């Protein structure tokens, strides 16, 4: 890829004209050219100083600008890198959005939350304080983390390794979701296991599953689907209220 093409792709990502991943015919498809352009952009850029008022930084990637035109609220010292796209009415509390990320309309990125490289965050999402959304750019074609429309992610939850969180799911505080951590639906008579995907509308809590080893029995991290989001949950304004709707203390 030529340097000129790299600059074109990064600028298109910044404007929201292209995305690292996009839903096509119901499935999420990865834009390998966009991923490759981001990686090449890091190689092409030189480290340079950047002064913002009293603050001095030294980095390769410039910061995003033009929030007034975008209709985005940005609370100091929130940071978004050039090449990330923020839709209208996004609110960034003091937080961080990395290059290649896409954040949908009316989404809140709360204090100290991070949105990693290439992550795709839908509309009307709330990423609560300290949420960690991992970045995925390689190997080429690797699916980024995707949080679909209407999802509520509780404080200090972590979502990495290309996990897809389906629409309107409620993720409790401290849940960890990765490609290898099982998501167990325990609402029926037998558990149903998912990996790398949380079904739409699920209410998810952190859990532990016991496993035998030569040295003894130990608990391994898992996530538990304990219920389904419903209309009354949609009226709640806090994660604790949503969890109490399912008889769970927040």
C-alpha angles and dihedrals in degrees: 000000000000120000088244092056091047090055091048093052094046091049090049090051090051091052093045092242092124133022138205088235133008137179112254120179090343096310131097112242123194122227101220093185090059091050092048091048092054092050091047091047089061090052094047098047123086124219110256138169120260123192122201110179106295093350125091124197135178117206147130100238122066121228125257118259139185101065093152092060091044093052092234125147113220120185115203128286093021113128134202121179124228108267094044119107124218118191125218116292094016112149119211113193113189093312143118133252117186131213116288094022119132120205120192131225121292093010122147120215099192131208116312092356115141129208110199132219112300095358115151116217118185134220123291093014124150116207102189127213116310097004112159117212108184127226124235123186105142152096090037110264094025111146114244124223109283124198109185130214121304098011120152114208116191128224118295094003114147126212118182146147099050098304114168116216109200125230119294095002117154114220114194124223117285095015111147117206123185137149091268102040111095119234106210122200103211098172093101135056091273129033117255115208127218127179126196092001139076112201117237116275095015122149105216130196131182113261145172129230120200120234131182120235131173088258094049144282118317136178118245123200118259138156123241126213102211102168149343128267113247139184095277090051089055089061093057119104100200135047092237090057090050091051093047088055085069095045094260124130111235 
